[in-house]
Tab-separated table of C-alpha atoms and ligand atoms in Angstrom:
chain	number	residue	atom	x	y	z
Q	25	UNK	CA	25.148	-46.925	15.168
Q	26	UNK	CA	27.479	-45.381	12.633
Q	27	UNK	CA	30.593	-44.028	14.133
Q	28	UNK	CA	31.524	-40.971	12.206
Q	29	UNK	CA	35.462	-39.484	12.328
Q	30	UNK	CA	35.809	-35.906	11.089
Q	31	UNK	CA	39.280	-34.485	10.327
Q	32	UNK	CA	39.457	-31.551	13.054
Q	33	UNK	CA	41.004	-28.914	11.635
Q	34	UNK	CA	41.329	-27.437	15.555
Q	35	UNK	CA	43.140	-30.773	16.845
Q	36	UNK	CA	44.525	-31.309	13.406
Q	37	UNK	CA	43.800	-34.536	12.865
Q	38	UNK	CA	41.076	-37.331	12.988
Q	39	UNK	CA	38.601	-37.728	15.659
Q	40	UNK	CA	35.392	-39.926	16.690
Q	41	UNK	CA	32.647	-37.482	15.937
Q	42	UNK	CA	31.162	-36.874	20.158
Q	43	UNK	CA	28.521	-34.309	19.692
Q	44	UNK	CA	27.787	-32.596	22.985
Q	45	UNK	CA	23.858	-33.654	23.541
Q	46	UNK	CA	23.257	-36.688	20.752
Q	47	UNK	CA	19.619	-35.165	20.783
Q	48	UNK	CA	20.793	-32.021	19.631
Q	49	UNK	CA	23.779	-31.758	17.028
Q	50	UNK	CA	24.977	-28.336	16.102
Q	51	UNK	CA	26.600	-27.654	12.974
Q	52	UNK	CA	27.302	-23.705	11.818
Q	53	UNK	CA	28.754	-23.451	8.055
Q	54	UNK	CA	29.422	-19.053	6.783
Q	55	UNK	CA	27.521	-18.853	3.618
Q	56	UNK	CA	27.105	-16.770	1.428
Q	57	UNK	CA	27.963	-12.169	0.797
Q	58	UNK	CA	25.032	-12.014	-1.279
Q	59	UNK	CA	26.353	-9.387	-3.798
Q	60	UNK	CA	26.774	-11.655	-7.203
Q	61	UNK	CA	25.902	-14.906	-8.817
Q	62	UNK	CA	27.932	-17.939	-6.828
Q	63	UNK	CA	30.832	-19.524	-9.063
Q	64	UNK	CA	30.509	-23.311	-8.653
Q	65	UNK	CA	33.631	-23.227	-5.918
Q	66	UNK	CA	31.330	-21.520	-3.452
Q	67	UNK	CA	29.002	-24.525	-4.588
Q	68	UNK	CA	31.566	-26.942	-2.943
Q	69	UNK	CA	30.500	-26.184	0.622
Q	70	UNK	CA	27.278	-25.843	0.355
Q	71	UNK	CA	27.421	-29.537	-1.246
Q	72	UNK	CA	29.651	-30.812	0.982
Q	73	UNK	CA	28.044	-30.207	4.250
Q	74	UNK	CA	25.126	-30.770	3.254
Q	75	UNK	CA	26.675	-34.619	2.862
Q	76	UNK	CA	27.640	-33.782	5.998
Q	77	UNK	CA	23.758	-32.907	6.943
Q	78	UNK	CA	22.274	-35.478	5.815
Q	79	UNK	CA	24.601	-38.576	7.095
Q	80	UNK	CA	24.374	-36.784	11.100
Q	81	UNK	CA	20.841	-36.732	10.064
Q	82	UNK	CA	20.800	-40.543	9.203
Q	83	UNK	CA	22.938	-41.589	12.841
Q	84	UNK	CA	21.006	-39.236	14.854
Q	85	UNK	CA	17.767	-38.847	13.613
Q	86	UNK	CA	15.886	-36.433	11.468
Q	87	UNK	CA	14.780	-34.132	14.016
Q	88	UNK	CA	18.486	-34.281	16.065
Q	89	UNK	CA	20.325	-32.051	13.747
Q	90	UNK	CA	20.198	-28.416	13.761
Q	91	UNK	CA	21.805	-26.945	11.178
Q	92	UNK	CA	22.299	-23.540	10.501
Q	93	UNK	CA	24.201	-21.571	7.359
Q	94	UNK	CA	23.770	-17.659	7.437
Q	95	UNK	CA	23.220	-14.732	4.857
Q	96	UNK	CA	25.689	-12.082	4.705
Q	97	UNK	CA	23.263	-9.052	4.054
Q	98	UNK	CA	25.208	-6.648	4.669
Q	99	UNK	CA	28.643	-5.410	3.767
Q	100	UNK	CA	30.668	-3.150	1.793
Q	101	UNK	CA	30.510	-5.097	-1.678
Q	102	UNK	CA	27.129	-4.815	-1.487
Q	103	UNK	CA	26.834	-1.735	-0.790
Q	104	UNK	CA	29.370	-1.208	-3.739
Q	105	UNK	CA	26.848	-3.508	-5.810
Q	106	UNK	CA	24.127	-1.641	-5.291
Q	107	UNK	CA	25.205	2.279	-5.875
Q	108	UNK	CA	26.858	0.742	-8.986
Q	109	UNK	CA	23.163	-0.301	-10.016
Q	110	UNK	CA	21.422	2.822	-8.529
Q	111	UNK	CA	19.063	0.237	-6.290
Q	112	UNK	CA	18.920	0.370	-2.452
Q	113	UNK	CA	21.179	-2.771	-0.631
Q	114	UNK	CA	17.927	-4.882	0.132
Q	115	UNK	CA	17.096	-5.267	-3.145
Q	116	UNK	CA	20.527	-6.025	-4.712
Q	117	UNK	CA	20.764	-8.969	-1.569
Q	118	UNK	CA	16.658	-10.404	-2.013
Q	119	UNK	CA	17.639	-10.627	-5.519
Q	120	UNK	CA	21.005	-12.718	-4.652
Q	121	UNK	CA	19.635	-14.408	-2.530
Q	122	UNK	CA	16.840	-15.415	-4.437
Q	123	UNK	CA	19.501	-16.852	-6.866
Q	124	UNK	CA	21.630	-18.234	-4.594
Q	125	UNK	CA	18.570	-21.146	-3.097
Q	126	UNK	CA	17.744	-21.789	-6.743
Q	127	UNK	CA	21.227	-22.765	-7.771
Q	128	UNK	CA	22.047	-24.660	-5.064
Q	129	UNK	CA	18.778	-26.089	-5.101
Q	130	UNK	CA	19.024	-27.650	-7.968
Q	131	UNK	CA	22.707	-28.763	-7.002
Q	132	UNK	CA	20.380	-30.573	-4.457
Q	133	UNK	CA	21.695	-29.106	-1.493
Q	134	UNK	CA	18.389	-28.485	0.951
Q	135	UNK	CA	18.417	-25.149	2.497
Q	136	UNK	CA	19.702	-25.250	6.202
Q	137	UNK	CA	17.179	-25.086	9.335
Q	138	UNK	CA	18.201	-22.429	9.752
Q	139	UNK	CA	19.185	-19.267	7.841
Q	140	UNK	CA	19.964	-16.124	9.960
Q	141	UNK	CA	19.957	-12.727	7.887
Q	142	UNK	CA	22.840	-10.439	9.763
Q	143	UNK	CA	20.448	-7.279	9.093
Q	144	UNK	CA	18.720	-9.489	11.279
Q	145	UNK	CA	20.657	-9.385	14.120
Q	146	UNK	CA	21.972	-6.532	14.284
Q	147	UNK	CA	21.070	-5.802	18.429
Q	148	UNK	CA	22.809	-8.483	19.305
Q	149	UNK	CA	25.849	-7.705	17.596
Q	150	UNK	CA	25.424	-4.818	19.160
Q	151	UNK	CA	25.167	-6.902	22.675
Q	152	UNK	CA	28.311	-9.034	22.251
Q	153	UNK	CA	30.366	-5.994	20.802
Q	154	UNK	CA	29.093	-4.302	24.287
Q	155	UNK	CA	30.336	-7.290	26.417
Q	156	UNK	CA	33.294	-7.602	24.630
Q	157	UNK	CA	34.468	-3.757	25.575
Q	158	UNK	CA	33.287	-4.569	29.686
Q	159	UNK	CA	35.964	-7.617	28.877
Q	160	UNK	CA	38.925	-5.577	27.969
Q	161	UNK	CA	39.057	-7.089	25.066
Q	162	UNK	CA	37.499	-4.082	22.278
Q	163	UNK	CA	38.071	-0.813	22.787
Q	164	UNK	CA	36.580	2.285	20.794
Q	165	UNK	CA	38.900	4.433	19.180
Q	166	UNK	CA	37.324	6.870	16.281
Q	167	UNK	CA	33.696	6.200	15.878
Q	168	UNK	CA	34.734	2.864	14.761
Q	169	UNK	CA	34.773	-0.888	17.747
Q	170	UNK	CA	38.413	-2.929	17.090
Q	171	UNK	CA	38.676	-5.930	19.066
Q	172	UNK	CA	41.916	-5.850	20.660
Q	173	UNK	CA	44.030	-8.443	19.361
Q	174	UNK	CA	46.973	-8.880	21.895
Q	175	UNK	CA	44.177	-9.195	24.677
Q	176	UNK	CA	43.585	-12.857	23.855
Q	177	UNK	CA	46.439	-15.006	24.252
Q	178	UNK	CA	45.363	-17.407	22.564
Q	179	UNK	CA	44.207	-15.924	19.040
Q	180	UNK	CA	45.011	-17.861	16.022
Q	181	UNK	CA	44.946	-21.457	17.724
Q	182	UNK	CA	42.959	-22.635	14.313
Q	183	UNK	CA	45.973	-21.330	11.733
Q	184	UNK	CA	48.281	-21.954	14.050
Q	185	UNK	CA	50.255	-18.956	11.544
Q	186	UNK	CA	52.683	-15.844	13.252
Q	187	UNK	CA	52.007	-13.315	14.188
Q	188	UNK	CA	53.701	-11.277	11.287
Q	189	UNK	CA	51.940	-13.579	8.724
Q	190	UNK	CA	49.120	-12.869	10.164
Q	191	UNK	CA	48.799	-8.992	9.748
Q	192	UNK	CA	50.926	-9.682	6.587
Q	193	UNK	CA	47.407	-12.058	5.398
Q	194	UNK	CA	44.769	-10.330	6.103
Q	195	UNK	CA	46.041	-7.767	4.752
Q	196	UNK	CA	44.864	-5.450	7.398
Q	197	UNK	CA	43.809	-1.881	7.004
Q	198	UNK	CA	46.979	0.015	8.625
Q	199	UNK	CA	44.765	3.386	10.203
Q	200	UNK	CA	45.681	5.707	12.965
Q	201	UNK	CA	43.268	4.834	15.199
Q	202	UNK	CA	44.053	0.945	16.077
Q	203	UNK	CA	45.726	0.002	18.938
Q	204	UNK	CA	47.715	-3.179	17.406
Q	205	UNK	CA	47.617	-3.787	13.394
Q	206	UNK	CA	45.730	-6.778	14.018
Q	207	UNK	CA	43.157	-5.424	15.831
Q	208	UNK	CA	39.745	-5.834	13.946
Q	209	UNK	CA	36.260	-3.851	13.313
Q	210	UNK	CA	33.346	-5.244	15.095
Q	211	UNK	CA	31.759	-1.532	14.506
Q	212	UNK	CA	32.201	1.127	11.502
Q	213	UNK	CA	30.333	4.280	11.368
Q	214	UNK	CA	28.199	4.489	8.224
Q	215	UNK	CA	28.249	8.681	6.856
Q	216	UNK	CA	24.453	9.969	6.283
Q	217	UNK	CA	22.500	8.067	3.518
Q	218	UNK	CA	24.424	5.069	3.423
Q	219	UNK	CA	22.666	1.223	5.306
Q	220	UNK	CA	23.507	2.426	9.070
Q	221	UNK	CA	21.853	1.102	12.483
Q	222	UNK	CA	22.223	3.591	16.028
Q	223	UNK	CA	24.626	2.211	18.794
Q	224	UNK	CA	26.783	3.397	21.027
Q	225	UNK	CA	29.237	4.413	19.086
Q	226	UNK	CA	27.348	6.323	16.839
Q	227	UNK	CA	25.051	5.039	13.395
Q	228	UNK	CA	26.603	2.578	11.684
Q	229	UNK	CA	27.176	-1.159	10.280
Q	230	UNK	CA	28.687	-4.371	11.905
Q	231	UNK	CA	32.487	-5.431	10.530
Q	232	UNK	CA	31.710	-9.118	9.003
Q	233	UNK	CA	33.376	-11.115	11.701
Q	234	UNK	CA	30.874	-10.415	14.328
Q	235	UNK	CA	27.828	-11.328	12.511
Q	236	UNK	CA	28.801	-15.193	12.621
Q	237	UNK	CA	29.164	-15.082	16.620
Q	238	UNK	CA	26.187	-13.462	17.973
Q	239	UNK	CA	24.363	-15.740	15.229
Q	240	UNK	CA	25.506	-18.864	16.447
Q	241	UNK	CA	25.188	-17.386	20.037
Q	242	UNK	CA	21.184	-16.851	19.751
Q	243	UNK	CA	20.320	-19.560	17.599
Q	244	UNK	CA	22.994	-22.825	18.525
Q	245	UNK	CA	24.514	-21.688	21.402
Q	246	UNK	CA	28.012	-20.536	22.718
Q	247	UNK	CA	29.794	-23.494	22.595
Q	248	UNK	CA	28.771	-25.919	19.240
Q	249	UNK	CA	29.585	-29.040	17.501
Q	250	UNK	CA	30.756	-28.989	14.614
Q	251	UNK	CA	31.248	-25.249	12.259
Q	252	UNK	CA	32.135	-25.360	8.862
Q	253	UNK	CA	33.393	-23.078	6.084
Q	254	UNK	CA	36.004	-23.004	3.104
Q	255	UNK	CA	40.217	-23.044	4.006
Q	256	UNK	CA	39.575	-19.464	3.335
Q	257	UNK	CA	38.154	-18.749	5.901
Q	258	UNK	CA	40.201	-20.567	8.618
Q	259	UNK	CA	42.486	-17.160	8.513
Q	260	UNK	CA	41.126	-14.421	9.135
Q	261	UNK	CA	37.405	-14.589	9.666
Q	262	UNK	CA	36.939	-18.323	12.043
Q	263	UNK	CA	40.697	-16.688	13.904
Q	264	UNK	CA	37.805	-13.252	14.742
Q	265	UNK	CA	34.794	-15.430	15.353
Q	266	UNK	CA	36.744	-17.828	18.079
Q	267	UNK	CA	38.360	-14.729	19.587
Q	268	UNK	CA	35.327	-12.908	19.548
Q	269	UNK	CA	33.962	-15.454	20.839
Q	270	UNK	CA	35.396	-16.974	23.291
Q	271	UNK	CA	36.130	-13.496	25.018
Q	272	UNK	CA	32.510	-13.052	25.341
Q	273	UNK	CA	31.743	-16.168	26.724
Q	274	UNK	CA	34.330	-16.241	29.227
Q	275	UNK	CA	36.948	-18.743	27.854
Q	276	UNK	CA	34.383	-21.473	26.279
Q	277	UNK	CA	35.875	-22.671	23.198
Q	278	UNK	CA	32.881	-22.197	20.000
Q	279	UNK	CA	32.782	-25.341	17.978
Q	280	UNK	CA	34.446	-28.537	19.009
Q	281	UNK	CA	35.516	-28.856	15.970
Q	282	UNK	CA	36.204	-27.426	12.424
Q	283	UNK	CA	35.911	-28.646	9.049
Q	284	UNK	CA	36.835	-26.912	6.328
Q	285	UNK	CA	36.883	-27.865	2.757
Q	286	UNK	CA	39.693	-27.164	-0.014
Q	287	UNK	CA	39.081	-25.158	-3.122
Q	288	UNK	CA	38.317	-25.976	-7.188
Q	289	UNK	CA	40.630	-24.541	-9.120
Q	290	UNK	CA	39.753	-24.271	-12.900
Q	291	UNK	CA	41.695	-26.647	-15.723
Q	292	UNK	CA	44.263	-26.667	-13.502
Q	293	UNK	CA	45.128	-23.127	-12.747
Q	294	UNK	CA	44.920	-20.989	-9.470
Q	295	UNK	CA	41.386	-21.331	-6.853
Q	296	UNK	CA	38.974	-20.264	-8.763
Q	297	UNK	CA	37.372	-17.365	-6.903
Q	298	UNK	CA	35.997	-13.611	-8.328
Q	299	UNK	CA	39.337	-11.468	-7.896
Q	300	UNK	CA	40.602	-13.599	-10.568
Q	301	UNK	CA	38.410	-13.956	-12.948
Q	302	UNK	CA	38.117	-17.331	-13.503
Q	303	UNK	CA	35.005	-18.308	-12.996
Q	304	UNK	CA	31.881	-20.543	-14.295
Q	305	UNK	CA	28.288	-20.500	-12.218
Q	306	UNK	CA	26.268	-23.164	-11.872
Q	307	UNK	CA	23.434	-20.718	-13.372
Q	308	UNK	CA	26.043	-20.958	-16.771
Q	309	UNK	CA	25.936	-24.692	-16.489
Q	310	UNK	CA	22.212	-25.221	-15.597
Q	311	UNK	CA	22.074	-23.309	-18.802
Q	312	UNK	CA	25.004	-25.319	-20.552
Q	313	UNK	CA	22.348	-28.389	-19.965
Q	314	UNK	CA	23.800	-30.293	-17.594
Q	315	UNK	CA	21.576	-31.020	-14.885
Q	316	UNK	CA	22.180	-30.676	-11.268
Q	317	UNK	CA	22.856	-34.115	-9.433
Q	318	UNK	CA	25.920	-34.240	-12.404
Q	319	UNK	CA	27.287	-30.422	-10.930
Q	320	UNK	CA	26.307	-32.128	-7.423
Q	321	UNK	CA	28.913	-35.683	-8.350
Q	322	UNK	CA	31.334	-33.441	-9.802
Q	323	UNK	CA	31.577	-31.653	-6.492
Q	324	UNK	CA	32.090	-34.496	-4.457
Q	325	UNK	CA	33.741	-37.108	-6.769
Q	326	UNK	CA	37.098	-35.720	-4.777
Q	327	UNK	CA	37.780	-36.136	-1.149
Q	328	UNK	CA	36.631	-32.209	0.650
Q	329	UNK	CA	39.739	-31.164	2.122
Q	330	UNK	CA	41.655	-32.419	-1.290
Q	331	UNK	CA	41.460	-29.508	-4.521
Q	332	UNK	CA	39.075	-29.618	-7.008
Q	333	UNK	CA	39.695	-29.405	-10.210
Q	334	UNK	CA	36.736	-28.247	-12.380
Q	335	UNK	CA	36.938	-29.815	-15.912
Q	336	UNK	CA	34.580	-30.668	-18.629
Q	337	UNK	CA	35.580	-33.811	-18.766
Q	338	UNK	CA	35.172	-34.260	-14.904
Q	339	UNK	CA	31.811	-33.233	-15.798
Q	340	UNK	CA	31.118	-35.842	-18.263
Q	341	UNK	CA	32.751	-38.786	-15.914
Q	342	UNK	CA	29.885	-37.712	-13.619
Q	343	UNK	CA	26.991	-37.543	-16.071
Q	344	UNK	CA	28.285	-41.158	-17.745
Q	345	UNK	CA	28.568	-42.573	-13.858
Q	346	UNK	CA	24.645	-41.534	-12.603
Q	347	UNK	CA	23.695	-42.326	-16.288
Q	348	UNK	CA	24.471	-46.196	-15.314
Q	349	UNK	CA	23.086	-45.453	-12.011
Q	350	UNK	CA	19.512	-44.333	-13.677
Q	351	UNK	CA	19.761	-47.296	-16.181
Q	352	UNK	CA	19.424	-49.280	-13.050
Q	353	UNK	CA	16.826	-47.643	-11.273
Q	354	UNK	CA	15.093	-48.667	-14.685
Q	355	UNK	CA	16.241	-51.529	-14.912
Q	356	UNK	CA	15.178	-52.861	-11.282
Q	357	UNK	CA	11.698	-50.898	-11.512
Q	358	UNK	CA	9.897	-54.116	-11.492
Q	359	UNK	CA	11.141	-55.185	-8.185
Q	360	UNK	CA	9.960	-55.376	-4.596
Q	361	UNK	CA	11.379	-51.593	-2.812
Q	362	UNK	CA	13.129	-52.407	-0.018
Q	363	UNK	CA	16.379	-51.373	1.889
Q	364	UNK	CA	17.883	-53.553	3.973
Q	365	UNK	CA	19.577	-50.999	7.335
Q	366	UNK	CA	22.882	-53.042	7.476
Q	367	UNK	CA	23.590	-53.018	3.822
Q	368	UNK	CA	22.876	-49.087	3.790
Q	369	UNK	CA	24.869	-48.616	7.206
Q	370	UNK	CA	27.815	-50.219	5.076
Q	371	UNK	CA	27.468	-48.306	2.117
Q	372	UNK	CA	27.678	-45.504	4.919
Q	373	UNK	CA	30.725	-46.429	6.496
Q	374	UNK	CA	33.135	-44.868	3.777
Q	375	UNK	CA	31.459	-41.635	4.324
Q	376	UNK	CA	31.560	-41.790	8.081
Q	377	UNK	CA	35.523	-41.853	7.598
Q	378	UNK	CA	35.664	-37.938	6.751
Q	379	UNK	CA	33.394	-37.452	4.301
Q	380	UNK	CA	35.653	-39.856	2.409
Q	381	UNK	CA	33.134	-38.895	-1.176
Q	382	UNK	CA	35.238	-40.749	-3.496
Q	383	UNK	CA	35.389	-44.687	-2.055
Q	384	UNK	CA	31.823	-44.293	-0.865
Q	385	UNK	CA	30.705	-43.424	-4.511
Q	386	UNK	CA	33.008	-46.374	-6.288
Q	387	UNK	CA	30.868	-48.229	-3.600
Q	388	UNK	CA	28.117	-47.089	-4.722
Q	389	UNK	CA	28.720	-47.995	-8.737
Q	390	UNK	CA	29.616	-51.048	-7.683
Q	391	UNK	CA	26.842	-52.278	-6.073
Q	392	UNK	CA	24.985	-50.754	-8.256
Q	393	UNK	CA	26.000	-52.037	-11.487
Q	394	UNK	CA	24.901	-55.269	-10.001
Q	395	UNK	CA	22.070	-54.487	-11.382
Q	396	UNK	CA	23.203	-55.029	-14.805
Q	397	UNK	CA	24.513	-59.375	-14.341
Q	398	UNK	CA	22.356	-61.836	-15.685
Q	399	UNK	CA	21.606	-63.030	-12.200
Q	400	UNK	CA	20.493	-60.079	-10.845
Q	401	UNK	CA	16.839	-60.582	-10.248
Q	402	UNK	CA	17.208	-64.269	-8.612
Q	403	UNK	CA	20.313	-63.422	-6.346
Q	404	UNK	CA	18.758	-62.550	-3.606
Q	405	UNK	CA	22.257	-60.916	-2.480
Q	406	UNK	CA	22.675	-58.585	-5.373
Q	407	UNK	CA	18.738	-57.467	-5.075
Q	408	UNK	CA	19.976	-56.620	-1.730
Q	409	UNK	CA	22.759	-54.892	-2.476
Q	410	UNK	CA	21.098	-52.621	-5.648
Q	411	UNK	CA	18.066	-51.635	-3.301
Q	412	UNK	CA	20.603	-50.742	-1.177
Q	413	UNK	CA	21.889	-48.698	-3.056
Q	414	UNK	CA	20.070	-47.173	-4.948
Q	415	UNK	CA	18.415	-45.956	-1.808
Q	416	UNK	CA	21.462	-44.377	-0.120
Q	417	UNK	CA	22.021	-42.544	-3.611
Q	418	UNK	CA	18.621	-41.002	-3.610
Q	419	UNK	CA	19.196	-40.472	0.564
Q	420	UNK	CA	22.334	-38.507	-0.718
Q	421	UNK	CA	20.396	-36.235	-3.458
Q	422	UNK	CA	20.817	-38.460	-7.131
Q	423	UNK	CA	18.370	-40.041	-9.302
Q	424	UNK	CA	15.369	-37.154	-7.902
Q	425	UNK	CA	13.804	-38.331	-11.264
Q	426	UNK	CA	12.118	-41.250	-13.194
Q	427	UNK	CA	14.897	-43.387	-15.274
Q	428	UNK	CA	12.329	-42.680	-18.229
Q	429	UNK	CA	12.818	-38.912	-17.289
Q	430	UNK	CA	16.334	-38.376	-16.891
Q	431	UNK	CA	16.873	-40.087	-20.525
Q	432	UNK	CA	14.472	-37.915	-22.309
Q	433	UNK	CA	14.729	-34.802	-24.498
Q	434	UNK	CA	18.864	-35.132	-23.393
Q	435	UNK	CA	20.190	-35.785	-27.032
Q	436	UNK	CA	21.681	-32.381	-27.968
Q	437	UNK	CA	22.973	-30.904	-25.253
Q	438	UNK	CA	25.399	-33.872	-24.086
Q	439	UNK	CA	26.731	-34.779	-27.036
Q	440	UNK	CA	27.614	-31.034	-27.566
Q	441	UNK	CA	29.110	-31.237	-24.038
Q	442	UNK	CA	31.219	-34.679	-25.100
Q	443	UNK	CA	32.287	-32.718	-28.069
Q	444	UNK	CA	33.479	-29.756	-25.554
Q	445	UNK	CA	35.007	-32.268	-23.472
Q	446	UNK	CA	37.259	-33.629	-25.747
Q	447	UNK	CA	38.603	-30.816	-27.465
Q	448	UNK	CA	39.885	-30.177	-24.286
Q	449	UNK	CA	41.332	-33.510	-23.484
Q	450	UNK	CA	42.838	-32.915	-27.143
Q	451	UNK	CA	44.043	-29.191	-26.148
Q	452	UNK	CA	46.213	-31.476	-23.207
Q	453	UNK	CA	47.668	-33.840	-25.294
Q	454	UNK	CA	45.453	-35.950	-24.011
Q	455	UNK	CA	44.619	-37.928	-27.513
Q	456	UNK	CA	43.304	-41.333	-26.005
Q	457	UNK	CA	40.869	-39.495	-24.082
Q	458	UNK	CA	39.793	-37.360	-27.255
Q	459	UNK	CA	40.196	-40.663	-29.806
Q	460	UNK	CA	37.696	-42.882	-26.309
Q	461	UNK	CA	35.154	-39.931	-26.882
Q	462	UNK	CA	35.621	-39.881	-30.813
Q	463	UNK	CA	34.750	-43.552	-30.700
Q	464	UNK	CA	31.956	-43.948	-27.864
Q	465	UNK	CA	30.197	-40.912	-30.075
Q	466	UNK	CA	30.657	-43.175	-33.398
Q	467	UNK	CA	28.732	-46.013	-31.457
Q	468	UNK	CA	25.546	-43.806	-30.637
Q	469	UNK	CA	25.891	-42.998	-34.858
Q	470	UNK	CA	27.015	-39.472	-34.449
Q	471	UNK	CA	30.132	-38.236	-36.576
Q	472	UNK	CA	32.907	-35.249	-35.878
Q	473	UNK	CA	34.260	-32.910	-38.237
Q	474	UNK	CA	37.093	-31.343	-37.114
Q	475	UNK	CA	37.785	-27.921	-38.567
Q	476	UNK	CA	39.179	-24.790	-38.927
Q	477	UNK	CA	36.485	-23.086	-36.608
Q	478	UNK	CA	35.992	-25.878	-34.537
Q	479	UNK	CA	34.593	-29.758	-34.197
Q	480	UNK	CA	31.457	-29.885	-35.904
Q	481	UNK	CA	29.314	-33.360	-35.670
Q	482	UNK	CA	25.730	-34.751	-37.288
Q	483	UNK	CA	24.655	-37.840	-36.947
Q	484	UNK	CA	24.608	-40.800	-39.309
L	15	LIG	ZN1	31.403	-16.999	9.258
């Protein structure tokens, strides 16, 4: 059996992964707040944890893995968006959840086993808040219920920040009703006409953090195997989830492994985020003619804990790699299908090592490219490796199309993409790359003309 190792944010090191119950491996990943279109940075955790879920299923069995990813469908940003459009919040959340599933589906992300919605778990949240009041970890003040951070001596263990940094980092609202500036909201009042639920503390709505604690408890249990999400969720969201769950469960830890993915940046700038305005969405990239598998491969090109710099040339390199895989798949179509399980495990071993996708993809390419050797068909070892590699590529969400279909109708959008990649290379003074793209296109009979309005192309 393949042995998985994962970097655990809590332990700050790679650890051997051993689920509490190998017959029921539980994973929870914080999902989208559905008030707008996801950007490609939002897609990174969806793709990374999709790969981890597939790996876990390979190792522990299809039915042994329970993967939950929530949908935050009550939030002030949703309320604002609904107000802006003059519609009910439910209309906003239904629309953007549908878009999210379409966009992630195009990137080969399989739906999680459970997708709990916050609005369907308000009674569980109210029950957990009541318990936290009972244990002395939360208090009611001015229509709000707050978690009292100093009541939890272990608060902040995940990020290991000092208290002042946490208060500054959380940008917490200083409010007169708080006992401590670090205290965070579990429940807040909803005025007349705003979405709300009846509770022992009046009509209101939950704070963000409590939904994950309540839904994890309901669907996965008090302590889960893996909790995942983006690096930016460590504080305050995951610290708060940990505090709520542990205090509600007599000190039992919320998760046994904490896995966090790094940021995605745009052309070497800052982290991609809506507030910075430097976003590109999967929907836009797909509309521009890029294939979902290409975007999936690009998102996996860097190790998940490292930053990933998103650029046209990254997309182009990913496209070129997939083109080779598809060409190989077409070439071996007549071979007797099969896959040797030892070879499959060998290929998956870099992934089992803390999801080392760069090493994994490099190995896949090496094995797949052997299909182009002259003796490929007669050499048993090459055949074994190529077939195993193609099988693994499919298992990880690639090569979902037929090879002919992949290359069909594929002319102009790909050339436009290459021209854009060349323009970008020139802008960063990478003239070697710009020349390489020009000569690659020239070989296909595509000629470029640089003019004051930019670059145009024509077929010779
Ligand atoms: Zn969460």
